[in-house]
Short mmCIF file of C-alpha atoms and ligand atoms in Angstrom, two decimals:
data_model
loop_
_atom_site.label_atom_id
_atom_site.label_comp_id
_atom_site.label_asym_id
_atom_site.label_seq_id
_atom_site.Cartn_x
_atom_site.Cartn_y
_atom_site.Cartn_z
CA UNK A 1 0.00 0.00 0.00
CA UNK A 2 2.88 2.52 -1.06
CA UNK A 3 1.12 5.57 -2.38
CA UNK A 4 2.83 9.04 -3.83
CA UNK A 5 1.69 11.52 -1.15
CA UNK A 6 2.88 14.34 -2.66
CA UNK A 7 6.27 15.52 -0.42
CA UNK A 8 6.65 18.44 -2.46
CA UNK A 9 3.13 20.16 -0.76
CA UNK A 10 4.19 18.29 2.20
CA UNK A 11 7.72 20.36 2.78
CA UNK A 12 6.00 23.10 1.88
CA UNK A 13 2.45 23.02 4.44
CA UNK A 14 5.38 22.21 7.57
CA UNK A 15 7.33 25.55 6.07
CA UNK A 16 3.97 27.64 6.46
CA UNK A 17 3.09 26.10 9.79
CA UNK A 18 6.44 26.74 10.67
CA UNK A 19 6.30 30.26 9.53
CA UNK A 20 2.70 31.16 10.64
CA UNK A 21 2.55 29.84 14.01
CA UNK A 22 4.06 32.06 15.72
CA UNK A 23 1.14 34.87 14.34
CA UNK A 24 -1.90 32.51 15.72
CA UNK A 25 -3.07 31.73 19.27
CA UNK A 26 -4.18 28.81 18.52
CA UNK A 27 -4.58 25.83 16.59
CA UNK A 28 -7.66 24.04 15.11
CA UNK A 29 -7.55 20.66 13.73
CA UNK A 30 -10.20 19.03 12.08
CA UNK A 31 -10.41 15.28 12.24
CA UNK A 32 -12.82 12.74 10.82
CA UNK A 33 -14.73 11.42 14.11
CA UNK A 34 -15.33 8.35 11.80
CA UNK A 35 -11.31 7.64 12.24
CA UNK A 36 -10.42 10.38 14.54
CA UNK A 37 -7.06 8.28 14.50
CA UNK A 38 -6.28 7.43 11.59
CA UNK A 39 -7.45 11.22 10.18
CA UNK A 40 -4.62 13.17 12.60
CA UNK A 41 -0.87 13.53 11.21
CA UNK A 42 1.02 13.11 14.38
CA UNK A 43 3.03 15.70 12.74
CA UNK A 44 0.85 18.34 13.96
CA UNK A 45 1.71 17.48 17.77
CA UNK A 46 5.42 18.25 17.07
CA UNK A 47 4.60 21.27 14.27
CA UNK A 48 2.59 22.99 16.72
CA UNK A 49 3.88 22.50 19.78
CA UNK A 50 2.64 24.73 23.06
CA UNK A 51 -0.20 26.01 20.89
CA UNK A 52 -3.74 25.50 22.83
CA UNK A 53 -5.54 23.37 20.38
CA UNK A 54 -8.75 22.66 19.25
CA UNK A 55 -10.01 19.65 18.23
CA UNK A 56 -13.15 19.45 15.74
CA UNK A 57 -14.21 16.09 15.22
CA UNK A 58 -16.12 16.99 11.89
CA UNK A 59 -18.43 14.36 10.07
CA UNK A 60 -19.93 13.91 13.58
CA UNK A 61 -23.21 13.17 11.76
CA UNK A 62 -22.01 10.16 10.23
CA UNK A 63 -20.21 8.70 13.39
CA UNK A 64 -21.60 6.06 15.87
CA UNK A 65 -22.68 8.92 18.80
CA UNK A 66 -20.63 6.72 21.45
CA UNK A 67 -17.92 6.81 19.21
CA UNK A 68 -18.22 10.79 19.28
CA UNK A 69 -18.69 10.85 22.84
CA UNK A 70 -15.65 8.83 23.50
CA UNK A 71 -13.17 10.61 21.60
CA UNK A 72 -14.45 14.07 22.45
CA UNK A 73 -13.86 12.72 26.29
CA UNK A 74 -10.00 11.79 25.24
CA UNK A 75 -9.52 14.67 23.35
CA UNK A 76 -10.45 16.88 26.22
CA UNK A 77 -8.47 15.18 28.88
CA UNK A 78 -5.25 15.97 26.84
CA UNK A 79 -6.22 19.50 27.76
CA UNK A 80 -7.81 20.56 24.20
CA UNK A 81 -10.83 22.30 23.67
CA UNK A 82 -13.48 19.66 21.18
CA UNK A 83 -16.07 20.17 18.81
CA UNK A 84 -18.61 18.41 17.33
CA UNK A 85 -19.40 19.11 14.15
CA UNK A 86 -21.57 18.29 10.78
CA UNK A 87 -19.91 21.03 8.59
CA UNK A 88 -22.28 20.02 5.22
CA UNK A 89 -25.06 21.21 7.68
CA UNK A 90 -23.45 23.39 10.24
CA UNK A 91 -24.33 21.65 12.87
CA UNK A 92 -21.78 22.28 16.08
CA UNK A 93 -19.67 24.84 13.97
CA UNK A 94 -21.60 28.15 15.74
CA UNK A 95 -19.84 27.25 19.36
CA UNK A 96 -16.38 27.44 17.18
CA UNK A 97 -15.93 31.33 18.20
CA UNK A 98 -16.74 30.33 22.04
CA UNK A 99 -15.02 27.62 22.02
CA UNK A 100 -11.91 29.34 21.15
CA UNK A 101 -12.47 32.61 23.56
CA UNK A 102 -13.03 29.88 26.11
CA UNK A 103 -9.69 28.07 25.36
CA UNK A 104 -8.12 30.98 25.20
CA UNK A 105 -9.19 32.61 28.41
CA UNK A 106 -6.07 32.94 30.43
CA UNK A 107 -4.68 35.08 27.17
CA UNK A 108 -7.93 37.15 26.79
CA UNK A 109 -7.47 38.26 30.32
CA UNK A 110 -3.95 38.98 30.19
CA UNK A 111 -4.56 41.21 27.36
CA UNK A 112 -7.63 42.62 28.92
CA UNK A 113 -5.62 43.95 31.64
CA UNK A 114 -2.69 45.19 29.18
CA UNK A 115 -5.83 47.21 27.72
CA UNK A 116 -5.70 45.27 24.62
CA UNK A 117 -9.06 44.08 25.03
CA UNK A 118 -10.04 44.58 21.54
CA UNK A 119 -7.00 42.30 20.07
CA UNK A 120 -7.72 40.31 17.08
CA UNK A 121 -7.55 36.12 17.77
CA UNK A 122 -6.05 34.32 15.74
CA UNK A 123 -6.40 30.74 14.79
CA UNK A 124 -4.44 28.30 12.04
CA UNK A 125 -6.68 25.33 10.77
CA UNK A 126 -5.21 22.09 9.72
CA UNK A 127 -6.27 18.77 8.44
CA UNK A 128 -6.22 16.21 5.75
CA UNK A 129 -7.73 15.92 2.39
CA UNK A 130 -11.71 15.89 2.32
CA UNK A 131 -12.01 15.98 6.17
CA UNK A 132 -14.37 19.15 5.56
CA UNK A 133 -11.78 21.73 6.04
CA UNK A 134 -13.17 24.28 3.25
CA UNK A 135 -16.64 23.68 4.60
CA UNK A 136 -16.20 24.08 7.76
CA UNK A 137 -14.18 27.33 7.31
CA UNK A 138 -16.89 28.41 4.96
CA UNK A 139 -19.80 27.69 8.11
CA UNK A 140 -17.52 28.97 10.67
CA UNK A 141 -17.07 32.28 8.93
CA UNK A 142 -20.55 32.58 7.29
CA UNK A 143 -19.03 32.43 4.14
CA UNK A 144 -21.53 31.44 1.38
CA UNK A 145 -18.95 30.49 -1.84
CA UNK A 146 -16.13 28.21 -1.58
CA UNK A 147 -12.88 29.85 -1.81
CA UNK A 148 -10.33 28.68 -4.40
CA UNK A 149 -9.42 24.62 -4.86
CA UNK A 150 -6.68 24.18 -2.05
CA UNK A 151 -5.90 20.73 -3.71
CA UNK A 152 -2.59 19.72 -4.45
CA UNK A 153 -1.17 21.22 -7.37
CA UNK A 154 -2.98 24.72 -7.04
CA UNK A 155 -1.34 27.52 -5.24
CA UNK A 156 -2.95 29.69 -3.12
CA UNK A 157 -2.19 32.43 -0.72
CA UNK A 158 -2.71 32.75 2.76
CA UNK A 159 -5.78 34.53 3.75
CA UNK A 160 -7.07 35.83 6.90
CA UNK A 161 -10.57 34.91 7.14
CA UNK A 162 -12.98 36.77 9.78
CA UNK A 163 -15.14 35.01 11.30
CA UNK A 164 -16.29 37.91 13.69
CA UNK A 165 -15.05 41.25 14.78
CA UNK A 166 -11.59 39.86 17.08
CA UNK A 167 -11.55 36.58 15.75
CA UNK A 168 -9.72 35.49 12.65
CA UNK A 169 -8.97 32.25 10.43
CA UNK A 170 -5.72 31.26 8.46
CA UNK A 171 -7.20 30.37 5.48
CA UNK A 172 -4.55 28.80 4.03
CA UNK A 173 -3.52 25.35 2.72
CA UNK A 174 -3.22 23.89 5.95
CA UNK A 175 -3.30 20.19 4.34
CA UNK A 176 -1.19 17.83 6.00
CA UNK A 177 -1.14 14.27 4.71
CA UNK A 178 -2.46 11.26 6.65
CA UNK A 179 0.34 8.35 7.30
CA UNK A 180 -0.45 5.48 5.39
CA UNK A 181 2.37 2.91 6.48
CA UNK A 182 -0.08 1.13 9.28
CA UNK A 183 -2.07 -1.03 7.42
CA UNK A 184 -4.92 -0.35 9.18
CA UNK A 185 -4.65 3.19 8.81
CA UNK A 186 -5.08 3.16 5.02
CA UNK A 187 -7.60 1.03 5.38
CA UNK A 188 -9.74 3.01 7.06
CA UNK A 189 -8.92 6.40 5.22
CA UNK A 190 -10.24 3.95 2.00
CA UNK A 191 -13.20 3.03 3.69
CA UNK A 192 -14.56 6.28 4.87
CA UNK A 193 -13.12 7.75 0.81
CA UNK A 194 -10.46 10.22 2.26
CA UNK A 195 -8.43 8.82 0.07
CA UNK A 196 -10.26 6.69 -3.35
CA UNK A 197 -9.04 3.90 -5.17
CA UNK A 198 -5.16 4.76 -4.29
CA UNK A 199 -4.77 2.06 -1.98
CA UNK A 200 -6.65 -1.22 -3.35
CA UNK A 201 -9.05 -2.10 -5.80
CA UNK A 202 -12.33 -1.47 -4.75
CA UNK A 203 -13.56 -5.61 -4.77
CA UNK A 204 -10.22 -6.26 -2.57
CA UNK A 205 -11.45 -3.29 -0.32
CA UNK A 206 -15.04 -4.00 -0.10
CA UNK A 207 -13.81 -7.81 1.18
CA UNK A 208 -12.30 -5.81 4.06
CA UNK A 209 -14.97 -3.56 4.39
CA UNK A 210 -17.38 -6.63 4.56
CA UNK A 211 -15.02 -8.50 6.87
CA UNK A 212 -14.58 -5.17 9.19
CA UNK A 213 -18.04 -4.67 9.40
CA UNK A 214 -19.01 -8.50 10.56
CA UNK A 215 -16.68 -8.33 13.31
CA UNK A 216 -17.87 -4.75 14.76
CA UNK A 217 -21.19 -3.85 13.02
CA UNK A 218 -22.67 -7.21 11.99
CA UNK A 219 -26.27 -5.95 12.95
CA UNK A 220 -25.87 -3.05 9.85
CA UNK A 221 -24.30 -5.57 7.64
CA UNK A 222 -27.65 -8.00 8.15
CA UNK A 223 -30.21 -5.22 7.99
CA UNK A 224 -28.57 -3.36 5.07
CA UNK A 225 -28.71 -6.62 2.88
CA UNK A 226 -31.24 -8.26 4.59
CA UNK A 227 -29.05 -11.28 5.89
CA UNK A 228 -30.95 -13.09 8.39
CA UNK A 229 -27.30 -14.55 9.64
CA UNK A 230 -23.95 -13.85 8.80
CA UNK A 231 -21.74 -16.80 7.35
CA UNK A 232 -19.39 -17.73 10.09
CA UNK A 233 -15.65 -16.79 9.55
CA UNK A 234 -13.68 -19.86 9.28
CA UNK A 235 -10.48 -20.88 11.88
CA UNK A 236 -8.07 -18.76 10.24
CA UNK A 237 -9.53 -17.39 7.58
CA UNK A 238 -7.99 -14.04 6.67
CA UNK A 239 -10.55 -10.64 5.77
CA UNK A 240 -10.50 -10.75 2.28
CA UNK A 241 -11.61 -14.75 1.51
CA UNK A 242 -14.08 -14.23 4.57
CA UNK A 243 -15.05 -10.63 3.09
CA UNK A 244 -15.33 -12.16 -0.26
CA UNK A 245 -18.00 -14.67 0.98
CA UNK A 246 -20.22 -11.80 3.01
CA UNK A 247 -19.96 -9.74 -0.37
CA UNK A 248 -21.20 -13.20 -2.37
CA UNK A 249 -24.05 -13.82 0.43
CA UNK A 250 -24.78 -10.11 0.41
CA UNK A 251 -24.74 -10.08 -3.43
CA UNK A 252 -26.67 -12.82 -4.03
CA UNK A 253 -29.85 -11.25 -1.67
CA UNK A 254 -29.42 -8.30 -3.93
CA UNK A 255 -29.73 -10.75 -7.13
CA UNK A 256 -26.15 -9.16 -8.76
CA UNK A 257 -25.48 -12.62 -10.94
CA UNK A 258 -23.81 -12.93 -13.41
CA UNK A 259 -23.97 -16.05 -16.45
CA UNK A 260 -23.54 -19.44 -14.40
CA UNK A 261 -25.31 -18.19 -11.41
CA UNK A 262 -22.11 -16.41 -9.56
CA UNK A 263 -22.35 -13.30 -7.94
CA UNK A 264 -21.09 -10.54 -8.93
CA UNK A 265 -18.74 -9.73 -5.85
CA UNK A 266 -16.78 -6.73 -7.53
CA UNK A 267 -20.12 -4.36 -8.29
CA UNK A 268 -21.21 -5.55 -4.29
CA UNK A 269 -18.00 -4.59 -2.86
CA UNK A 270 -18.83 -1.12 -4.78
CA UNK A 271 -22.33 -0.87 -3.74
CA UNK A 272 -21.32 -1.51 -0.24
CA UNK A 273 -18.44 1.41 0.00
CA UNK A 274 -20.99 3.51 -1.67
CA UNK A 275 -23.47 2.43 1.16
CA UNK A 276 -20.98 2.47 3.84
CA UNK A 277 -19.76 6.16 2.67
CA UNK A 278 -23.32 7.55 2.03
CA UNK A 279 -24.15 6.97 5.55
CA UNK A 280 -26.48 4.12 4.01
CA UNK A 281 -25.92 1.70 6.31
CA UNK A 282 -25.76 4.10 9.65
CA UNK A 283 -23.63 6.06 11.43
CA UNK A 284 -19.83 4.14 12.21
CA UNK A 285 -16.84 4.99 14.31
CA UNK A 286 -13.90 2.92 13.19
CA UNK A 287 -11.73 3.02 15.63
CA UNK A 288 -11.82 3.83 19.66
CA UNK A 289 -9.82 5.58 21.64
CA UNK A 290 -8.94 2.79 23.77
CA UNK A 291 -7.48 0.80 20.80
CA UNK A 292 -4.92 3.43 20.03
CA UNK A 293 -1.60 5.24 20.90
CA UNK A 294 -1.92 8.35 19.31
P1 G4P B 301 -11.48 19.57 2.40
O1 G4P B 301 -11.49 21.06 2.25
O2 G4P B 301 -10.99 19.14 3.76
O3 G4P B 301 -10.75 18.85 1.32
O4 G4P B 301 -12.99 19.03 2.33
P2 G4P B 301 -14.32 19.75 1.79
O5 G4P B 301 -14.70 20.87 2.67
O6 G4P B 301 -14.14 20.04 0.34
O7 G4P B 301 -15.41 18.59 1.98
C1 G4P B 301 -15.35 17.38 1.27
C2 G4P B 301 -16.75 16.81 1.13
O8 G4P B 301 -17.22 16.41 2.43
C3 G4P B 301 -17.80 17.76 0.62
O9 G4P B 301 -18.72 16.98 -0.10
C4 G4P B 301 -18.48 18.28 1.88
O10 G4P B 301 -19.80 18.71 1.67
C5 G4P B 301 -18.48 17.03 2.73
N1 G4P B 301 -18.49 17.31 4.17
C6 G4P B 301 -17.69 18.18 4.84
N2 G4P B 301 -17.97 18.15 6.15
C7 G4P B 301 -18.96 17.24 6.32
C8 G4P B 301 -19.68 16.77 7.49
O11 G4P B 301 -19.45 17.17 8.64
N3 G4P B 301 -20.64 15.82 7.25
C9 G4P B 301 -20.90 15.33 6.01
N4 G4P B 301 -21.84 14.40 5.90
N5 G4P B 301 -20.25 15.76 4.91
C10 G4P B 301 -19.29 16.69 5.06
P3 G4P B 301 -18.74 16.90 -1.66
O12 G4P B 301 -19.19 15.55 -2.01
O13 G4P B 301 -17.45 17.39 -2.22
O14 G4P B 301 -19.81 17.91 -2.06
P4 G4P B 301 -21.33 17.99 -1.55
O15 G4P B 301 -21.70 16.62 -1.07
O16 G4P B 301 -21.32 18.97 -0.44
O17 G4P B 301 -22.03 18.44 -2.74
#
């Protein structure tokens, strides 16, 4: 699972974190509370160090509410300040400006008393591809249009972004690349389509999907293809031959056959990452925060 993750825009998001930090207050990172792990660049810690930080654990809406719950719980006992958030509706991004006066407190009183009570805040936002980072910038500062692609490849320039009269966004390509040596890791940035068709082909990934699912969320794998029971996973069968055989069973309920009566497992494993991403088959959190060292 070697993919090109673009070093070049790499080197050069560290060099503006490096460069900026020292104008913000704080720092806001938005993770996917799907894979609040597996969305983070441990970079960040080291990038930003001493910087109060606030977590935003966007795509809340499509996350398994205990799930949410959880992480927002570790997150805060690190010391950070958390967010919920659906950015597509806006759900959770209105507390962003209180949520960062209240992290910020200490400061806001020391400047208060300096008679500087009027001082602009200002606040860096980082995160990975697709986690919702030009949405939620667009919700959290009322902004109606998107701004400019921030993709890789297209150049933009740092932008201070009100959001109201003494606070202020870095609007700037703050996109840091997830790490996609662990296994597991790119796995689950496949799943949840933060990054597409990079990493495996999509019947390969669907088996794991399918596999995944059985072992944590076998209740939305029976309802979404109306399974009454799941095939049992052999002794030592790995997740893609025990995948394959939940995408045939699921496939075959569906009636995707093909000449001789076989399923068609390769358009299944598509219709169930489709289903899985669409929020389809409910709301998922991949990974806990007791499973994981961050
Ligand atoms: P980025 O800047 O981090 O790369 O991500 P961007 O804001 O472009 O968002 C990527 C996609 O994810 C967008 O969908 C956006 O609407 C959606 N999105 C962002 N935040 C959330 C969220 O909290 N919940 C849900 N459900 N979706 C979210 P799109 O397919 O590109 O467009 P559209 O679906 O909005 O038309």
């Amino acid at each position: 699972m070697e993919i090109q993750w673009y070093p070049g825009h790499m080197a050069k998001t560290r060099r503006m974190i490096g460069e900026q930090l020292k104008n913000v207050d704080a720092v806001c990172e938005i993770l996917d509370a799907r894979i609040p792990r597996s969305s983070r660049n441990p970079d960040v810690d080291g990038l930003t160090a001493g910087k109060p930080r606030l977590v935003a654990l966007n795509r809340a809406d499509q996350a398994d509410p205990e799930g949410v719950r959880a992480w927002a719980a570790f997150f805060r006992e690190q010391g950070w300040a958390v967010l919920e958030t659906d950015a597509k509706s806006g759900a959770g991004t209105a507390k962003f400006s209180a949520a960062i006066r209240e992290l910020l407190a200490d400061k806001l009183r020391a400047y208060a008393e300096k008679g500087q009570a009027g001082r602009v805040v200002r606040v860096m936002v980082l995160g990975i591809p697709n986690v919702g980072k030009s949405t939620f910038i667009n919700k959290v500062a009322g902004r109606k249009t998107a701004r400019a692609e921030d993709r890789p490849g297209v150049t933009r320039s740092k932008q201070w972004v009100p959001v109201d009269k003494g606070l202020e966004l870095l609007d700037t390509p703050g996109i840091l690349w997830p790490k996609l040596g662990d296994q597991e890791v790119g796995l689950h940035l496949a799943f949840t389509g933060a990054v597409r068709d990079e990493i495996l082909d999509a019947e390969t990934l669907g088996c794991h999907l399918a596999a995944y699912l059985a072992d944590r969320y076998p209740e939305a794998l029976k309802t979404g293809y109306k399974l009454p029971s799941l095939p049992e996973r052999a002794v030592e069968e790995n997740d893609v031959a025990y995948g394959w055989r939940l995408l045939e069973a699921a496939g075959r309920r569906r009636g995707f056959l093909v000449s001789g009566g076989e399923v068609d497992t390769e358009r299944m494993a598509k219709i169930l990452l489709d289903e899985f991403r669409s929020g389809k088959l409910g709301r998922f959190t991949l990974e806990m925060p007791e499973e994981n060292v961050l």
